[in-house]
PDB file of C-alpha atoms in Angstrom:
ATOM      1  CA  MET Z   9      23.430  25.143 -24.902  1.00 35.00           C
ATOM      2  CA  PHE Z  10      24.064  26.853 -21.454  1.00 34.00           C
ATOM      3  CA  LEU Z  11      22.506  26.474 -18.143  1.00 37.00           C
ATOM      4  CA  LEU Z  12      21.729  29.348 -15.669  1.00 37.00           C
ATOM      5  CA  LEU Z  13      21.177  28.625 -12.224  1.00 33.00           C
ATOM      6  CA  ILE Z  14      21.223  31.544  -9.722  1.00 38.00           C
ATOM      7  CA  PRO Z  15      20.076  31.026  -6.129  1.00 45.00           C
ATOM      8  CA  LEU Z  16      17.892  34.060  -5.363  1.00 48.00           C
ATOM      9  CA  ILE Z  17      19.371  34.412  -1.917  1.00 51.00           C
ATOM     10  CA  ALA Z  18      22.753  34.859  -3.522  1.00 45.00           C
ATOM     11  CA  SER Z  19      21.460  37.350  -5.938  1.00 49.00           C
ATOM     12  CA  LEU Z  20      19.816  39.396  -3.168  1.00 54.00           C
ATOM     13  CA  LEU Z  21      23.232  39.727  -1.470  1.00 47.00           C
ATOM     14  CA  PHE Z  22      24.752  40.792  -4.831  1.00 41.00           C
ATOM     15  CA  LEU Z  23      21.876  43.213  -5.441  1.00 47.00           C
ATOM     16  CA  PHE Z  24      22.211  44.839  -2.043  1.00 49.00           C
ATOM     17  CA  SER Z  25      26.015  45.136  -2.495  1.00 45.00           C
ATOM     18  CA  CYS Z  26      25.539  46.856  -5.891  1.00 40.00           C
ATOM     19  CA  ILE Z  27      23.075  49.328  -4.342  1.00 44.00           C
ATOM     20  CA  ASP Z  28      25.686  50.210  -1.577  1.00 42.00           C
ATOM     21  CA  GLU Z  29      28.854  50.475  -3.897  1.00 42.00           C
ATOM     22  CA  GLY Z  30      30.204  53.477  -5.820  1.00 35.00           C
ATOM     23  CA  HIS Z  31      27.792  56.185  -5.197  1.00 34.00           C
ATOM     24  CA  GLU Z  32      28.941  59.655  -4.657  1.00 35.00           C
ATOM     25  CA  ASP Z  33      26.011  61.131  -2.725  1.00 35.00           C
ATOM     26  CA  LEU Z  34      22.708  60.132  -1.011  1.00 32.00           C
ATOM     27  CA  GLN Z  35      20.633  60.935  -4.039  1.00 33.00           C
ATOM     28  CA  SER Z  36      22.485  58.399  -6.181  1.00 35.00           C
ATOM     29  CA  VAL Z  37      22.043  55.783  -3.428  1.00 31.00           C
ATOM     30  CA  THR Z  38      18.417  56.286  -2.906  1.00 29.00           C
ATOM     31  CA  ASP Z  39      17.882  56.333  -6.673  1.00 36.00           C
ATOM     32  CA  ALA Z  40      19.969  53.172  -7.337  1.00 35.00           C
ATOM     33  CA  ALA Z  41      16.959  50.987  -7.739  1.00 32.00           C
ATOM     34  CA  LEU Z  42      15.953  53.055 -10.728  1.00 30.00           C
ATOM     35  CA  VAL Z  43      19.259  53.053 -12.541  1.00 34.00           C
ATOM     36  CA  GLU Z  44      19.010  51.085 -15.862  1.00 37.00           C
ATOM     37  CA  GLN Z  45      21.199  48.226 -16.483  1.00 37.00           C
ATOM     38  CA  PRO Z  46      23.640  48.466 -19.511  1.00 38.00           C
ATOM     39  CA  ASN Z  47      21.594  48.784 -22.704  1.00 40.00           C
ATOM     40  CA  ALA Z  48      20.833  45.191 -23.565  1.00 36.00           C
ATOM     41  CA  GLN Z  49      18.728  46.187 -26.523  1.00 42.00           C
ATOM     42  CA  ALA Z  50      21.907  47.535 -28.287  1.00 37.00           C
ATOM     43  CA  SER Z  51      23.481  44.189 -28.194  1.00 40.00           C
ATOM     44  CA  ILE Z  52      20.648  41.574 -28.509  1.00 50.00           C
ATOM     45  CA  LYS Z  53      21.376  41.586 -32.285  1.00 54.00           C
ATOM     46  CA  ASP Z  54      24.453  39.485 -31.294  1.00 66.00           C
ATOM     47  CA  GLY Z  55      22.282  37.141 -29.400  1.00 80.00           C
ATOM     48  CA  ASN Z  56      19.817  34.388 -30.288  1.00 91.00           C
ATOM     49  CA  LYS Z  57      16.230  34.231 -31.398  1.00 94.00           C
ATOM     50  CA  ILE Z  58      13.507  32.565 -29.312  1.00 95.00           C
ATOM     51  CA  ALA Z  59      11.721  29.756 -30.995  1.00 97.00           C
ATOM     52  CA  SER Z  60       9.382  28.828 -28.180  1.00 97.00           C
ATOM     53  CA  ILE Z  61       9.124  29.223 -24.280  1.00 97.00           C
ATOM     54  CA  ARG Z  62       8.342  26.413 -22.026  1.00 97.00           C
ATOM     55  CA  TRP Z  63       7.755  26.595 -18.226  1.00 98.00           C
ATOM     56  CA  GLU Z  64       8.218  23.707 -15.791  1.00 97.00           C
ATOM     57  CA  GLY Z  65       7.766  23.280 -12.054  1.00 96.00           C
ATOM     58  CA  ASN Z  66       5.423  26.214 -11.555  1.00 97.00           C
ATOM     59  CA  SER Z  67       2.087  25.995  -9.586  1.00 96.00           C
ATOM     60  CA  VAL Z  68       1.722  29.376  -7.964  1.00 96.00           C
ATOM     61  CA  TYR Z  69       1.547  31.318 -11.297  1.00 96.00           C
ATOM     62  CA  SER Z  70       0.389  30.041 -14.670  1.00 97.00           C
ATOM     63  CA  ASP Z  71       2.499  29.958 -17.730  1.00 97.00           C
ATOM     64  CA  GLU Z  72       0.715  32.938 -19.107  1.00 96.00           C
ATOM     65  CA  GLN Z  73       1.493  34.956 -15.967  1.00 95.00           C
ATOM     66  CA  LEU Z  74       5.103  34.064 -16.033  1.00 96.00           C
ATOM     67  CA  SER Z  75       5.440  34.749 -19.701  1.00 95.00           C
ATOM     68  CA  GLU Z  76       3.971  38.170 -19.102  1.00 93.00           C
ATOM     69  CA  ALA Z  77       6.446  38.864 -16.383  1.00 92.00           C
ATOM     70  CA  LEU Z  78       9.357  37.791 -18.469  1.00 93.00           C
ATOM     71  CA  ASP Z  79       8.258  40.152 -21.357  1.00 91.00           C
ATOM     72  CA  LEU Z  80       9.961  37.997 -23.941  1.00 93.00           C
ATOM     73  CA  LYS Z  81       8.091  36.005 -26.617  1.00 94.00           C
ATOM     74  CA  PRO Z  82       8.805  33.687 -29.530  1.00 95.00           C
ATOM     75  CA  GLY Z  83      10.364  35.595 -32.327  1.00 94.00           C
ATOM     76  CA  ASP Z  84      12.312  38.045 -30.018  1.00 93.00           C
ATOM     77  CA  PHE Z  85      16.007  38.232 -29.934  1.00 93.00           C
ATOM     78  CA  TYR Z  86      17.824  37.897 -26.503  1.00 92.00           C
ATOM     79  CA  ASN Z  87      21.207  37.540 -24.927  1.00 90.00           C
ATOM     80  CA  GLU Z  88      22.246  36.357 -21.542  1.00 88.00           C
ATOM     81  CA  GLU Z  89      22.378  39.866 -20.044  1.00 87.00           C
ATOM     82  CA  LEU Z  90      18.799  40.763 -21.153  1.00 88.00           C
ATOM     83  CA  LEU Z  91      17.444  37.459 -20.023  1.00 90.00           C
ATOM     84  CA  ASN Z  92      19.001  37.830 -16.597  1.00 88.00           C
ATOM     85  CA  SER Z  93      17.511  41.344 -16.163  1.00 88.00           C
ATOM     86  CA  ARG Z  94      14.141  40.107 -17.086  1.00 90.00           C
ATOM     87  CA  LEU Z  95      14.452  37.112 -14.609  1.00 91.00           C
ATOM     88  CA  TYR Z  96      16.200  38.684 -11.535  1.00 85.00           C
ATOM     89  CA  TYR Z  97      16.245  42.380 -11.434  1.00 73.00           C
ATOM     90  CA  ASN Z  98      14.983  44.912 -14.005  1.00 67.00           C
ATOM     91  CA  PRO Z  99      15.374  48.346 -12.271  1.00 63.00           C
ATOM     92  CA  GLY Z 100      12.266  50.602 -12.546  1.00 59.00           C
ATOM     93  CA  LEU Z 101      10.227  47.673 -14.108  1.00 60.00           C
ATOM     94  CA  ASP Z 102       8.813  44.435 -13.005  1.00 74.00           C
ATOM     95  CA  ASP Z 103      10.856  41.299 -13.369  1.00 85.00           C
ATOM     96  CA  LEU Z 104       9.847  37.604 -13.000  1.00 92.00           C
ATOM     97  CA  SER Z 105      11.473  37.028  -9.642  1.00 91.00           C
ATOM     98  CA  SER Z 106       9.478  39.874  -8.154  1.00 91.00           C
ATOM     99  CA  LEU Z 107       6.354  37.696  -8.559  1.00 92.00           C
ATOM    100  CA  TYR Z 108       7.773  35.346  -6.062  1.00 94.00           C
ATOM    101  CA  MET Z 109      10.252  37.500  -3.978  1.00 92.00           C
ATOM    102  CA  ASP Z 110       7.565  40.111  -3.216  1.00 93.00           C
ATOM    103  CA  HIS Z 111       5.141  37.453  -1.872  1.00 95.00           C
ATOM    104  CA  GLY Z 112       7.319  35.460   0.569  1.00 95.00           C
ATOM    105  CA  TYR Z 113       9.080  33.064  -1.738  1.00 94.00           C
ATOM    106  CA  LEU Z 114      12.613  33.717  -0.603  1.00 91.00           C
ATOM    107  CA  PHE Z 115      13.867  30.227  -1.627  1.00 89.00           C
ATOM    108  CA  PHE Z 116      12.619  30.611  -5.206  1.00 91.00           C
ATOM    109  CA  ASN Z 117      15.111  29.477  -7.789  1.00 90.00           C
ATOM    110  CA  ILE Z 118      14.971  29.210 -11.529  1.00 92.00           C
ATOM    111  CA  SER Z 119      17.276  27.483 -14.151  1.00 91.00           C
ATOM    112  CA  VAL Z 120      17.151  28.401 -17.826  1.00 93.00           C
ATOM    113  CA  LYS Z 121      18.122  25.926 -20.504  1.00 93.00           C
ATOM    114  CA  GLU Z 122      18.606  26.561 -24.213  1.00 94.00           C
ATOM    115  CA  ILE Z 123      17.606  23.846 -26.599  1.00 95.00           C
ATOM    116  CA  LYS Z 124      18.960  24.446 -30.192  1.00 95.00           C
ATOM    117  CA  VAL Z 125      16.268  24.361 -32.857  1.00 96.00           C
ATOM    118  CA  GLU Z 126      18.479  25.669 -35.679  1.00 95.00           C
ATOM    119  CA  PRO Z 127      21.614  27.869 -35.741  1.00 92.00           C
ATOM    120  CA  GLY Z 128      20.884  30.972 -33.724  1.00 91.00           C
ATOM    121  CA  VAL Z 129      17.337  29.926 -32.757  1.00 94.00           C
ATOM    122  CA  ASN Z 130      16.623  28.281 -29.452  1.00 95.00           C
ATOM    123  CA  GLU Z 131      13.800  26.914 -27.424  1.00 97.00           C
ATOM    124  CA  LEU Z 132      14.017  28.335 -23.783  1.00 96.00           C
ATOM    125  CA  VAL Z 133      12.961  26.012 -20.939  1.00 96.00           C
ATOM    126  CA  PHE Z 134      12.493  27.576 -17.549  1.00 96.00           C
ATOM    127  CA  ASP Z 135      12.628  25.165 -14.604  1.00 96.00           C
ATOM    128  CA  ILE Z 136      11.270  26.763 -11.507  1.00 95.00           C
ATOM    129  CA  TYR Z 137      11.594  25.799  -7.879  1.00 95.00           C
ATOM    130  CA  GLU Z 138       9.101  27.885  -5.888  1.00 95.00           C
ATOM    131  CA  GLY Z 139       9.729  26.549  -2.377  1.00 92.00           C
ATOM    132  CA  GLU Z 140       7.500  27.639   0.604  1.00 93.00           C
ATOM    133  CA  GLN Z 141       6.494  31.171   1.581  1.00 95.00           C
ATOM    134  CA  VAL Z 142       8.721  32.587   4.341  1.00 95.00           C
ATOM    135  CA  LYS Z 143       7.899  35.187   6.967  1.00 97.00           C
ATOM    136  CA  THR Z 144      10.319  37.840   8.437  1.00 97.00           C
ATOM    137  CA  LYS Z 145      11.109  36.852  11.918  1.00 97.00           C
ATOM    138  CA  ASN Z 146      13.748  38.989  13.682  1.00 97.00           C
ATOM    139  CA  ILE Z 147      14.928  42.403  12.376  1.00 97.00           C
ATOM    140  CA  ILE Z 148      18.444  42.887  13.630  1.00 97.00           C
ATOM    141  CA  ILE Z 149      20.238  46.185  13.731  1.00 97.00           C
ATOM    142  CA  LYS Z 150      23.981  46.395  14.044  1.00 96.00           C
ATOM    143  CA  GLY Z 151      26.352  49.377  13.970  1.00 95.00           C
ATOM    144  CA  ASN Z 152      24.033  51.923  15.579  1.00 94.00           C
ATOM    145  CA  GLN Z 153      25.609  53.747  18.585  1.00 92.00           C
ATOM    146  CA  SER Z 154      23.646  57.003  19.131  1.00 92.00           C
ATOM    147  CA  VAL Z 155      20.525  56.121  17.205  1.00 94.00           C
ATOM    148  CA  SER Z 156      18.130  53.755  18.935  1.00 95.00           C
ATOM    149  CA  LYS Z 157      16.962  50.508  17.369  1.00 96.00           C
ATOM    150  CA  GLU Z 158      13.401  51.588  17.856  1.00 96.00           C
ATOM    151  CA  GLU Z 159      13.940  54.850  15.848  1.00 96.00           C
ATOM    152  CA  ILE Z 160      15.496  52.814  13.045  1.00 97.00           C
ATOM    153  CA  LEU Z 161      12.709  50.229  13.095  1.00 97.00           C
ATOM    154  CA  SER Z 162      10.065  52.944  12.889  1.00 96.00           C
ATOM    155  CA  GLN Z 163      11.378  53.907   9.567  1.00 95.00           C
ATOM    156  CA  LEU Z 164      11.277  50.414   8.014  1.00 96.00           C
ATOM    157  CA  VAL Z 165       8.680  49.251   5.515  1.00 95.00           C
ATOM    158  CA  ILE Z 166       9.445  45.564   6.282  1.00 95.00           C
ATOM    159  CA  LYS Z 167       7.950  44.399   9.582  1.00 95.00           C
ATOM    160  CA  SER Z 168       8.497  41.314  11.841  1.00 96.00           C
ATOM    161  CA  GLY Z 169       5.664  38.733  11.091  1.00 96.00           C
ATOM    162  CA  ASP Z 170       5.150  39.871   7.550  1.00 96.00           C
ATOM    163  CA  TRP Z 171       5.719  37.678   4.546  1.00 96.00           C
ATOM    164  CA  PHE Z 172       9.240  38.374   3.073  1.00 95.00           C
ATOM    165  CA  ASN Z 173       9.044  41.023   0.483  1.00 94.00           C
ATOM    166  CA  ARG Z 174      11.995  42.083  -1.675  1.00 91.00           C
ATOM    167  CA  ALA Z 175      10.585  45.423  -2.670  1.00 90.00           C
ATOM    168  CA  ASP Z 176       9.855  46.339   0.936  1.00 93.00           C
ATOM    169  CA  LEU Z 177      13.328  45.263   1.982  1.00 92.00           C
ATOM    170  CA  ILE Z 178      14.883  47.612  -0.714  1.00 90.00           C
ATOM    171  CA  ALA Z 179      12.561  50.370   0.408  1.00 92.00           C
ATOM    172  CA  SER Z 180      13.704  49.857   3.949  1.00 95.00           C
ATOM    173  CA  GLN Z 181      17.301  50.168   2.869  1.00 93.00           C
ATOM    174  CA  LYS Z 182      16.464  53.469   1.133  1.00 93.00           C
ATOM    175  CA  ALA Z 183      14.603  54.686   4.251  1.00 95.00           C
ATOM    176  CA  ILE Z 184      17.630  54.194   6.564  1.00 95.00           C
ATOM    177  CA  ALA Z 185      19.872  55.789   4.007  1.00 93.00           C
ATOM    178  CA  GLU Z 186      17.617  58.820   3.931  1.00 94.00           C
ATOM    179  CA  MET Z 187      17.647  59.157   7.833  1.00 94.00           C
ATOM    180  CA  GLY Z 188      20.851  61.040   7.582  1.00 93.00           C
ATOM    181  CA  TYR Z 189      22.588  59.394  10.473  1.00 94.00           C
ATOM    182  CA  PHE Z 190      24.374  56.626   8.649  1.00 95.00           C
ATOM    183  CA  ASP Z 191      26.778  56.250   5.738  1.00 93.00           C
ATOM    184  CA  ALA Z 192      24.262  56.067   2.801  1.00 91.00           C
ATOM    185  CA  LYS Z 193      26.862  54.160   0.729  1.00 89.00           C
ATOM    186  CA  ASN Z 194      27.104  51.313   3.362  1.00 90.00           C
ATOM    187  CA  VAL Z 195      23.731  50.316   4.456  1.00 93.00           C
ATOM    188  CA  ARG Z 196      24.199  46.590   4.204  1.00 93.00           C
ATOM    189  CA  ILE Z 197      21.606  43.832   4.443  1.00 93.00           C
ATOM    190  CA  ASN Z 198      22.195  40.118   5.365  1.00 92.00           C
ATOM    191  CA  PRO Z 199      19.257  37.776   5.036  1.00 92.00           C
ATOM    192  CA  ILE Z 200      19.499  34.902   7.552  1.00 93.00           C
ATOM    193  CA  PRO Z 201      17.138  32.095   6.341  1.00 92.00           C
ATOM    194  CA  HIS Z 202      15.776  29.376   8.627  1.00 91.00           C
ATOM    195  CA  ALA Z 203      14.488  27.112   6.170  1.00 84.00           C
ATOM    196  CA  ASP Z 204      13.263  24.453   8.758  1.00 90.00           C
ATOM    197  CA  GLU Z 205      10.831  26.907  10.260  1.00 93.00           C
ATOM    198  CA  GLY Z 206       9.915  28.885   7.207  1.00 93.00           C
ATOM    199  CA  THR Z 207      11.338  32.223   8.461  1.00 95.00           C
ATOM    200  CA  VAL Z 208      14.169  34.656   7.768  1.00 95.00           C
ATOM    201  CA  ASP Z 209      16.066  37.074   9.985  1.00 96.00           C
ATOM    202  CA  ILE Z 210      16.935  40.398   8.281  1.00 96.00           C
ATOM    203  CA  GLU Z 211      20.084  41.971   9.479  1.00 96.00           C
ATOM    204  CA  PHE Z 212      20.902  45.595   8.792  1.00 96.00           C
ATOM    205  CA  VAL Z 213      24.551  46.501   9.294  1.00 95.00           C
ATOM    206  CA  LEU Z 214      25.078  50.308   9.560  1.00 96.00           C
ATOM    207  CA  THR Z 215      27.766  52.844   9.964  1.00 94.00           C
ATOM    208  CA  GLU Z 216      27.076  56.040  11.797  1.00 93.00           C
ATOM    209  CA  ILE Z 217      28.497  59.112  10.098  1.00 88.00           C
ATOM    210  CA  ASN Z 218      29.741  60.797  13.351  1.00 74.00           C
ATOM    211  CA  ALA Z 219      30.009  57.700  15.497  1.00 57.00           C
ATOM    212  CA  LYS Z 220      32.750  57.703  18.307  1.00 53.00           C
ATOM    213  CA  ASN Z 221      35.101  54.711  18.375  1.00 50.00           C
TER     214      ASN Z 221
END
């Protein structure tokens, strides 16, 4: 039995750092959200078989909606890599966390427990913490010297006052990279949550290509 517990804010920071790293040119940066994960299908034969799936703690979405987003069913084989991609980030496709993270649920968390039914066959129990919806409060721009904040803000999909939306945040990161003024490999995002007031500040940290020190 193993337990997976990944705070989605932490996974956001990991996701954005992955989008930023190791790209040779702008096209590879802006297409990063569509790059497939390592082929999990090739290795699921080394994983386990799903006996049944059980959802706990969910109220915003039904068991049926969550199972559809997970896109795994009893009888399927899985491993940890495949399961994580279906839960947290499945490039080019929907994943379960997008149901919540694209509709304001920044503090959403999910833990997954395997209960052994027989050797190599497990029941999967998903325990969900939905949290409250969060709105974007302040959008902070750092690192711009010759490009105005107003010009940058005009390119963003995410707006102050909107519900937090992960897809819009990734699209905004891509839009900044495509402006041509900043190092496209280093458009960094820091979410700064304010749980007590149900808001989050979004900080973009940029590096101008021809900035004078």
